[in-house]
Short mmCIF file of C-alpha atoms in Angstrom, two decimals:
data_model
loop_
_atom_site.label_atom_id
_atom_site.label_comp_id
_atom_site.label_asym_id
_atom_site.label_seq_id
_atom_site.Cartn_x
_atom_site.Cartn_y
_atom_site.Cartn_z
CA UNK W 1 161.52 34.49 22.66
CA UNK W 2 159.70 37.85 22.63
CA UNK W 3 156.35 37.34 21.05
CA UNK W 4 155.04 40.82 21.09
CA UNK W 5 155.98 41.46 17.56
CA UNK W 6 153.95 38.83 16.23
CA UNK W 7 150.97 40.06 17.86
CA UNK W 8 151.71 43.76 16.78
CA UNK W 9 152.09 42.33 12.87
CA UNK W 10 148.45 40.24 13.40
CA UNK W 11 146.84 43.62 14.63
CA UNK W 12 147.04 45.32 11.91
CA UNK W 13 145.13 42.25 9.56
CA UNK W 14 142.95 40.75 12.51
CA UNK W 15 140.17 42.44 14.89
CA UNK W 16 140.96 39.72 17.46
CA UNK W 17 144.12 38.13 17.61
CA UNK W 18 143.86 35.57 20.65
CA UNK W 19 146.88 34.93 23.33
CA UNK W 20 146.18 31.17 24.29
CA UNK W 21 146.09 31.01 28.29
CA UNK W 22 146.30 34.94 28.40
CA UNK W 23 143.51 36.76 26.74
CA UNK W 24 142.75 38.51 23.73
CA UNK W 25 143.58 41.09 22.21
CA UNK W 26 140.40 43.33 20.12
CA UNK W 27 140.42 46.39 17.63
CA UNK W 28 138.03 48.43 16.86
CA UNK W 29 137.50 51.21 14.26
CA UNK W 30 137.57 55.06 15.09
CA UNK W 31 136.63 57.82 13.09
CA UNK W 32 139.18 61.07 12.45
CA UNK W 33 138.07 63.68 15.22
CA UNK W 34 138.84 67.29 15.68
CA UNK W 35 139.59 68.07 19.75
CA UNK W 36 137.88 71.70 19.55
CA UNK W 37 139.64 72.55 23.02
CA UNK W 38 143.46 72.19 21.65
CA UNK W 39 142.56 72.83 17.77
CA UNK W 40 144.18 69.27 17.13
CA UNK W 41 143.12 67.32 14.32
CA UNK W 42 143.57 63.35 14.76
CA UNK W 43 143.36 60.88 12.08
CA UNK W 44 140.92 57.41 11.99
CA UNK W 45 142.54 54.94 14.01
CA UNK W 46 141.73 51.11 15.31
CA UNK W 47 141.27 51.22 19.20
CA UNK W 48 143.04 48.04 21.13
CA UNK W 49 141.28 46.52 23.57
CA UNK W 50 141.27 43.46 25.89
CA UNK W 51 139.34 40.66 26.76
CA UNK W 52 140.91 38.35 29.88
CA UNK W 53 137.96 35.85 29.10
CA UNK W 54 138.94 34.77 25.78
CA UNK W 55 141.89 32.18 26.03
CA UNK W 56 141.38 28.89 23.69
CA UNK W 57 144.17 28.46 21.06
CA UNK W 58 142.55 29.60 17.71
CA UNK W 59 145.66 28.59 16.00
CA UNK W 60 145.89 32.09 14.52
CA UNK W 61 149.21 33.84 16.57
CA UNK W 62 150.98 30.17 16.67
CA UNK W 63 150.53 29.71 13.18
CA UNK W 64 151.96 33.10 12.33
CA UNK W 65 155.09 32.11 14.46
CA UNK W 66 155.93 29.21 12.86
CA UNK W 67 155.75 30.66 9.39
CA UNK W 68 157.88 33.57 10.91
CA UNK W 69 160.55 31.64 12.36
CA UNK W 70 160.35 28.55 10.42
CA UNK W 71 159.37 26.28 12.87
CA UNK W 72 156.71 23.55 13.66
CA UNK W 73 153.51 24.38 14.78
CA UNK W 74 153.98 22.96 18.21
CA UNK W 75 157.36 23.97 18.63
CA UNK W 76 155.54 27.59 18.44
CA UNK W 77 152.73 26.89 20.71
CA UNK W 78 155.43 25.86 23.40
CA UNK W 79 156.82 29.33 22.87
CA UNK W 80 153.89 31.12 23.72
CA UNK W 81 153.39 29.65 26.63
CA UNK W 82 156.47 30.11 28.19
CA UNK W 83 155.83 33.95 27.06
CA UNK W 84 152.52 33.45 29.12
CA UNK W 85 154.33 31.94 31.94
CA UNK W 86 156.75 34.75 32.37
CA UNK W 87 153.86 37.33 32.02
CA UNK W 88 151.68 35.64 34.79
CA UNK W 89 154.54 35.79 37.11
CA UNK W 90 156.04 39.31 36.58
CA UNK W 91 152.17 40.29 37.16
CA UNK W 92 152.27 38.46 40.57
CA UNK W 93 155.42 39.49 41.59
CA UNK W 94 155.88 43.21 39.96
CA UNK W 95 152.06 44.02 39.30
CA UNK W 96 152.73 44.93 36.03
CA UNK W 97 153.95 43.81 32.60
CA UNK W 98 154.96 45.64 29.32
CA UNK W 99 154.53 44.47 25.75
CA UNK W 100 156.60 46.66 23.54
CA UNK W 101 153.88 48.69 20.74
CA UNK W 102 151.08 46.91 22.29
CA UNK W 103 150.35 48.44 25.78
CA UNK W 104 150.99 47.26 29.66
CA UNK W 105 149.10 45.06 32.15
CA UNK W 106 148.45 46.05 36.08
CA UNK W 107 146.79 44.30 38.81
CA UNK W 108 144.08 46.53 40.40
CA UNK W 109 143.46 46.23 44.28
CA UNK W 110 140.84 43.25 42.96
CA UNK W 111 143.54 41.43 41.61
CA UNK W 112 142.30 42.55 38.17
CA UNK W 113 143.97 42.27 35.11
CA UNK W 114 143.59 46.23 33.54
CA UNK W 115 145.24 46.74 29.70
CA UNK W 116 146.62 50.65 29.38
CA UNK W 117 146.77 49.91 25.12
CA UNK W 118 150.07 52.49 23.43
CA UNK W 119 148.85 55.32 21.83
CA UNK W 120 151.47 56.04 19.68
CA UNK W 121 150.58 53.29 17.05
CA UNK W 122 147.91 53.41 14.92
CA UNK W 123 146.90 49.83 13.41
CA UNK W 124 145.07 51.05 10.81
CA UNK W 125 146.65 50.36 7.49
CA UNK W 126 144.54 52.55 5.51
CA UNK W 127 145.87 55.40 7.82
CA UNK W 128 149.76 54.99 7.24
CA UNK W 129 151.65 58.14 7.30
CA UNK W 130 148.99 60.20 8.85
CA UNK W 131 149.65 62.17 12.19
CA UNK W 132 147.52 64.26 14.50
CA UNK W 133 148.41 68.37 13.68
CA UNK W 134 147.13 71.12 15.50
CA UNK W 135 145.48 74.24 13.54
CA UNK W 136 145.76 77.84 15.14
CA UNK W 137 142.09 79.21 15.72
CA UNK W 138 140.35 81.47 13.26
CA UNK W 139 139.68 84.58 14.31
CA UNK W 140 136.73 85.93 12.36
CA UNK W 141 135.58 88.96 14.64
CA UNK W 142 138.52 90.96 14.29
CA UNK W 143 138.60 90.76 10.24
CA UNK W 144 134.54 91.81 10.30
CA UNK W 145 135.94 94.90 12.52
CA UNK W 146 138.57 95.76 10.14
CA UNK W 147 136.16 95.36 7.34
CA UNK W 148 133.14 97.88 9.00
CA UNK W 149 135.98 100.58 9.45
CA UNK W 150 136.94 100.24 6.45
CA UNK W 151 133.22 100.40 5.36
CA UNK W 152 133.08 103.54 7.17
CA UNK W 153 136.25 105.17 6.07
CA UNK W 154 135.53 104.47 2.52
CA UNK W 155 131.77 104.59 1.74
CA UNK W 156 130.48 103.45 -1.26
CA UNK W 157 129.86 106.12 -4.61
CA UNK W 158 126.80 105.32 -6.19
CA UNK W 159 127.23 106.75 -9.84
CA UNK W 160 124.00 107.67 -11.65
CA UNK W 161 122.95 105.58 -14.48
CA UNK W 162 123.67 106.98 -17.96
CA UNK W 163 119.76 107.10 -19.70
CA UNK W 164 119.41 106.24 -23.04
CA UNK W 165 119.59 108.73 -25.44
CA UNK W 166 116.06 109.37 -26.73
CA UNK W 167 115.83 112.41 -28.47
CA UNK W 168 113.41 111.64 -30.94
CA UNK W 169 110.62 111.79 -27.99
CA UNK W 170 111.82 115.43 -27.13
CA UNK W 171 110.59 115.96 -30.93
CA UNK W 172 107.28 114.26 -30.45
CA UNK W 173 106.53 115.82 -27.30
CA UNK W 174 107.07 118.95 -29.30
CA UNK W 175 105.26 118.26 -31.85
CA UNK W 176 102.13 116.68 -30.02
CA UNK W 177 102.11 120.34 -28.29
CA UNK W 178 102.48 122.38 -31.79
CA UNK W 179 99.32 120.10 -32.69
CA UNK W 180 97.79 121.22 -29.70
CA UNK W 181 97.73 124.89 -31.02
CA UNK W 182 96.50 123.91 -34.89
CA UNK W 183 92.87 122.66 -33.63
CA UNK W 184 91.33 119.47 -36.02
CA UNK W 185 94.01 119.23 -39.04
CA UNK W 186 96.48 119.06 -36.68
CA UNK W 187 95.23 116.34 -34.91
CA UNK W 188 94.55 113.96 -37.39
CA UNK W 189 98.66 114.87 -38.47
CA UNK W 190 99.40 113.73 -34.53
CA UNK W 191 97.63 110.61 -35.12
CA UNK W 192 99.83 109.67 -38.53
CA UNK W 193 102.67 110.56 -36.90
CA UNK W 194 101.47 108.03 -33.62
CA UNK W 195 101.07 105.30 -36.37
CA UNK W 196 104.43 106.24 -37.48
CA UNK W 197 106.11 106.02 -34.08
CA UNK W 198 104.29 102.33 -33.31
CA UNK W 199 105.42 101.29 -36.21
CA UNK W 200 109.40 102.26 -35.99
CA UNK W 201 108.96 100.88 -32.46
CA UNK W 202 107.98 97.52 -33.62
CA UNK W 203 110.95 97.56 -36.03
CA UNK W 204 113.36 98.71 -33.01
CA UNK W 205 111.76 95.49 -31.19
CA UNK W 206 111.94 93.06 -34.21
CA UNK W 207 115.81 93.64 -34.81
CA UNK W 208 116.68 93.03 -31.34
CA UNK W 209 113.78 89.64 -31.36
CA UNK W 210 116.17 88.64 -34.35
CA UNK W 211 119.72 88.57 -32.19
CA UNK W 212 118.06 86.78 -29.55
CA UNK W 213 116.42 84.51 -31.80
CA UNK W 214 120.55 83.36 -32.97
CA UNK W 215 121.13 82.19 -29.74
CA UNK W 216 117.97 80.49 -28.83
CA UNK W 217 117.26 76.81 -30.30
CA UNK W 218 113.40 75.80 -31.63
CA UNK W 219 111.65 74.10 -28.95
CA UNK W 220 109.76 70.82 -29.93
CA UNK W 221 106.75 70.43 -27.36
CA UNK W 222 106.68 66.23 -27.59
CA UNK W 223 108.25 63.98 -30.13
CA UNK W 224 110.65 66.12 -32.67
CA UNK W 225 114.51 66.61 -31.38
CA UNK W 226 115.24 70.29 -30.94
CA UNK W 227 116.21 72.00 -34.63
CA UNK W 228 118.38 74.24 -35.31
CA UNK W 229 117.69 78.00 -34.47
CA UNK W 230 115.38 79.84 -37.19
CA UNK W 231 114.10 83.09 -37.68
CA UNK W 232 110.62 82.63 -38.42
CA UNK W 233 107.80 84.60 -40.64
CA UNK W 234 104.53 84.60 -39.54
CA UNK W 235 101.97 83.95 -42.63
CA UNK W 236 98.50 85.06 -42.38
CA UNK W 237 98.44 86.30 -39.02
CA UNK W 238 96.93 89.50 -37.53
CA UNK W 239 98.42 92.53 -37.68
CA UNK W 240 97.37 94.00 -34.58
CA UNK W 241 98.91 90.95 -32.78
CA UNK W 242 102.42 90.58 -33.77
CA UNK W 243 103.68 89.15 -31.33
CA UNK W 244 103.72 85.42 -30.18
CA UNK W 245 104.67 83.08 -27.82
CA UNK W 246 106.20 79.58 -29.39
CA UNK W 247 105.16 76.43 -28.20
CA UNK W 248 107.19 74.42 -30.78
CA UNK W 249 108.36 74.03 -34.23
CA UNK W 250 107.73 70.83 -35.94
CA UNK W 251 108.99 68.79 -39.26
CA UNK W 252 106.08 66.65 -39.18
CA UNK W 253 102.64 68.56 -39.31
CA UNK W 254 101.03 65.60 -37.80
CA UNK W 255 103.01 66.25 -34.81
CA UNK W 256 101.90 69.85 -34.74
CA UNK W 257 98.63 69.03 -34.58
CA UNK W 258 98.85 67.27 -31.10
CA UNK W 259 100.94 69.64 -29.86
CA UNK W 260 97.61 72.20 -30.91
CA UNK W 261 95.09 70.03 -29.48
CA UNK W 262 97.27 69.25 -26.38
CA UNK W 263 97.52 72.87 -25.88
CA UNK W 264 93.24 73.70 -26.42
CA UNK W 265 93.26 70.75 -23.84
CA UNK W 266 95.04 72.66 -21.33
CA UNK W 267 93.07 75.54 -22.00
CA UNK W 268 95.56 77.64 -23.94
CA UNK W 269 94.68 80.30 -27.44
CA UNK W 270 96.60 78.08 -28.86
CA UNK W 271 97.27 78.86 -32.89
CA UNK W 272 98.47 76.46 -35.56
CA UNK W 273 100.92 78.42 -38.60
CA UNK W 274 101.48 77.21 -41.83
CA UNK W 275 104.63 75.63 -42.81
CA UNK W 276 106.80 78.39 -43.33
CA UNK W 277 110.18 78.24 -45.54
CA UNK W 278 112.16 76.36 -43.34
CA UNK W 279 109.46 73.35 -43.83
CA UNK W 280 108.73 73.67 -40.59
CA UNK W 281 105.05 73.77 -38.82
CA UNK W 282 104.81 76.34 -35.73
CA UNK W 283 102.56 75.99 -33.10
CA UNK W 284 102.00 79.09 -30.78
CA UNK W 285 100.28 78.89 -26.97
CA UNK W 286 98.77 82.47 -28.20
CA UNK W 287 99.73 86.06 -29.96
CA UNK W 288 99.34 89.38 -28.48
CA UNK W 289 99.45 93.07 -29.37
CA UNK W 290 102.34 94.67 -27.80
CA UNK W 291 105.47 93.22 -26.29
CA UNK W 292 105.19 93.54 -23.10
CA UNK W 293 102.23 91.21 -22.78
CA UNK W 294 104.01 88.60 -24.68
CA UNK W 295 106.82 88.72 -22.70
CA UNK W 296 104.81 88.57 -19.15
CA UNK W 297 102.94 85.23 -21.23
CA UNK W 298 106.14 83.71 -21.60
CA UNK W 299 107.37 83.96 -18.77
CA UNK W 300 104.41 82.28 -17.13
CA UNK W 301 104.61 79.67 -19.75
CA UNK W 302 107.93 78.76 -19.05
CA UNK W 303 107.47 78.62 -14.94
CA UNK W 304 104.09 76.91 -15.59
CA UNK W 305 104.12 74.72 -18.61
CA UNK W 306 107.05 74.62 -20.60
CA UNK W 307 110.28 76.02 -20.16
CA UNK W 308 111.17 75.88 -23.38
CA UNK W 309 108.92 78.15 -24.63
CA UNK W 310 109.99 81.79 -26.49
CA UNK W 311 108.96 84.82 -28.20
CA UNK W 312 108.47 85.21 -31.99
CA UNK W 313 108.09 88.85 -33.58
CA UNK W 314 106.50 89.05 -36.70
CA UNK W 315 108.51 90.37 -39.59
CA UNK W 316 106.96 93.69 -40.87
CA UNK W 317 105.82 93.79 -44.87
#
C-alpha cells in the first residue's frame, strides 16, 4: 500500500509528521517574496524538510491510516513498515526513491540519505489557490522623458491676476492732492475724510468677520462643551481696539473667571466681557486696534496655546 498520500494529507495540519524507522518529515513557514531578477511574484509557502534522525513511532501517521482505511492500529503500523522496507532497499539497490507530492531520496557518495522536497505543492492552507505570476518591469525613465518634452513643447502661461477693483482710493488719492493745494482748511477736511475711510474699512472688515463667524463654533477654554456659533457684541469695550481675539465663551460665569485668571497666569491681556444676549460670558486673551495685529495674535495663539482660539470684530454703533 502506497503511504505517501497519508503523509501529504498530515503536512498540511502537522509541522512534523514522523515516518517510524525512516525519518521525519518538517515544515516550515515562508514569507511571499518578489525575485527582482525575473519580476516573479511568489506566494507564502511551508518549506519541507527532513530529518533522518527522528524515527520513534509517535503514533501520529499510523493513526491517520487506520482511520483512513478502516483498519486497526497495528494492522497500519505493519503497513508502514513494509513501505519502509521497500524504500530502504530501492535506496540500496537504485540510489534513489520517489514519493509522489512529497519529494525524492538519493544516496550521496557518503552513503547519505539527501531529500530534494517537490516544489510544485504548497502545504500551506491559508495559501490555497495562489500561484507565483510574473509582472513586466516599470519603466519610469522613458515616461519622465516624454513628460520634459512635453514640458518644453508646451510651456506653461502664467495669466496675470485680476486686482481688485478699488476705485474709491483713485478718489482719495485725488482728493488728498486737491487738499494739498487748499493750505490749513483743507487739511483738517483730509483728516474727516481719513476718519471716514477707517471707519467704512472697519465696516468692510466686520461683514466679512460675520460670514466667517457662521462657520466657526464658540470655543470653551476648560469645562463648557462647545456652543453653538454666535455673533457676538462687544459691551463696554474700547473703541480704538475693536478687535479681539476669543479665548472662550462660557454659560457659567464662574467658569469664565478661571478661564481669566488661567490666562493672567500665563501671562496673557487677558479681558473678561459681560454676559452678552446670548447669556453667554466671553473671555478674550487680548483686543487690538487694527486687524492685522489681531489676526498675527491669533495665529500665535492657536500654534502656541489654544487652537481653538478666533477673532471677534466689534459691531459698530
Amino acid at each position: 500500500m502506497k503511504i505517501e498520500q497519508y503523509i501529504s494529507q498530515l503536512l498540511y495540519r502537522y509541522q512534523c509528521v514522523t515516518v517510524p524507522g525512516f525519518g521525519a518529515f518538517l515544515t516550515d513557514y515562508q514569507s511571499a517574496k518578489i525575485d527582482e531578477k525575473t519580476h516573479s511574484f511568489y506566494p507564502p509557502k511551508k518549506i519541507i524538510s527532513f530529518n533522518p534522525y527522528i524515527k520513534n513511532n509517535d503514533g501520529l501517521l499510523a493513526s491517520h491510516l487506520a482511520h483512513e482505511e478502516k483498519i486497526t492500529y497495528d494492522v497500519a503500523v505493519n503497513i508502514i513498515q513494509t513501505e519502509v522496507s521497500s524504500w530502504l532497499k530501492m535506496l540500496q539497490e537504485l540510489g534513489q526513491v520517489n514519493l509522489k507530492n512529497i519529494g525524492g531520496f538519493i544516496l550521496n557518495t557518503e552513503r547519505n540519505i539527501v531529500f530534494s522536497p517537490i516544489d510544485q505543492v504548497n502545504f500551506l492552507k491559508e495559501s490555497f489557490g495562489l500561484s507565483s505570476f510574473g509582472s513586466p518591469l516599470v519603466k519610469r525613465e522613458v515616461y519622465k522623458e516624454e513628460v520634459e518634452i512635453l514640458e518644453e513643447k508646451a510651456p506653461i502661461a502664467i495669466t496675470p491676476e485680476k486686482r481688485a477693483n478699488n476705485s474709491w482710493l483713485k478718489y482719495a488719492a485725488i482728493f488728498v492732492l486737491s487738499v494739498g493745494v487748499t493750505g490749513g482748511i483743507g487739511f483738517k477736511l483730509y483728516k474727516n475724510y481719513e476718519e471716514k475711510i477707517a471707519q467704512e474699512t472697519l465696516l468692510v472688515e466686520k461683514n466679512v468677520q460675520q460670514k466667517v463667524n457662521a462657520k466657526i463654533q464658540e470655543a470653551t477654554f476648560f469645562i463648557d462643551n462647545p456652543l453653538p456659533s454666535v455673533t457676538l457684541t462687544v459691551p463696554n469695550s474700547d473703541v480704538n481696539t475693536p478687535y479681539h481675539v476669543v479665548a472662550g465663551a462660557f454659560r457659567i460665569e464662574e467658569n469664565a473667571e478661571k478661564a481669566y485668571q488661567t490666562l493672567l497666569r500665563l501671562g496673557f491681556k487677558a479681558k473678561r466681557i459681560s454676559k452678552n444676549k446670548h447669556g453667554l460670558y466671553p473671555v478674550l486673551y487680548g483686543s487690538y486696534p487694527n486687524y492685522a495685529e489681531a489676526y498675527k495674535a491669533m495665529k500665535d495663539i492657536q500654534k502656541l496655546d489654544n487652537k481653538d482660539a478666533w477673532l471677534l470684530i466689534e459691531e459698530l454703533k
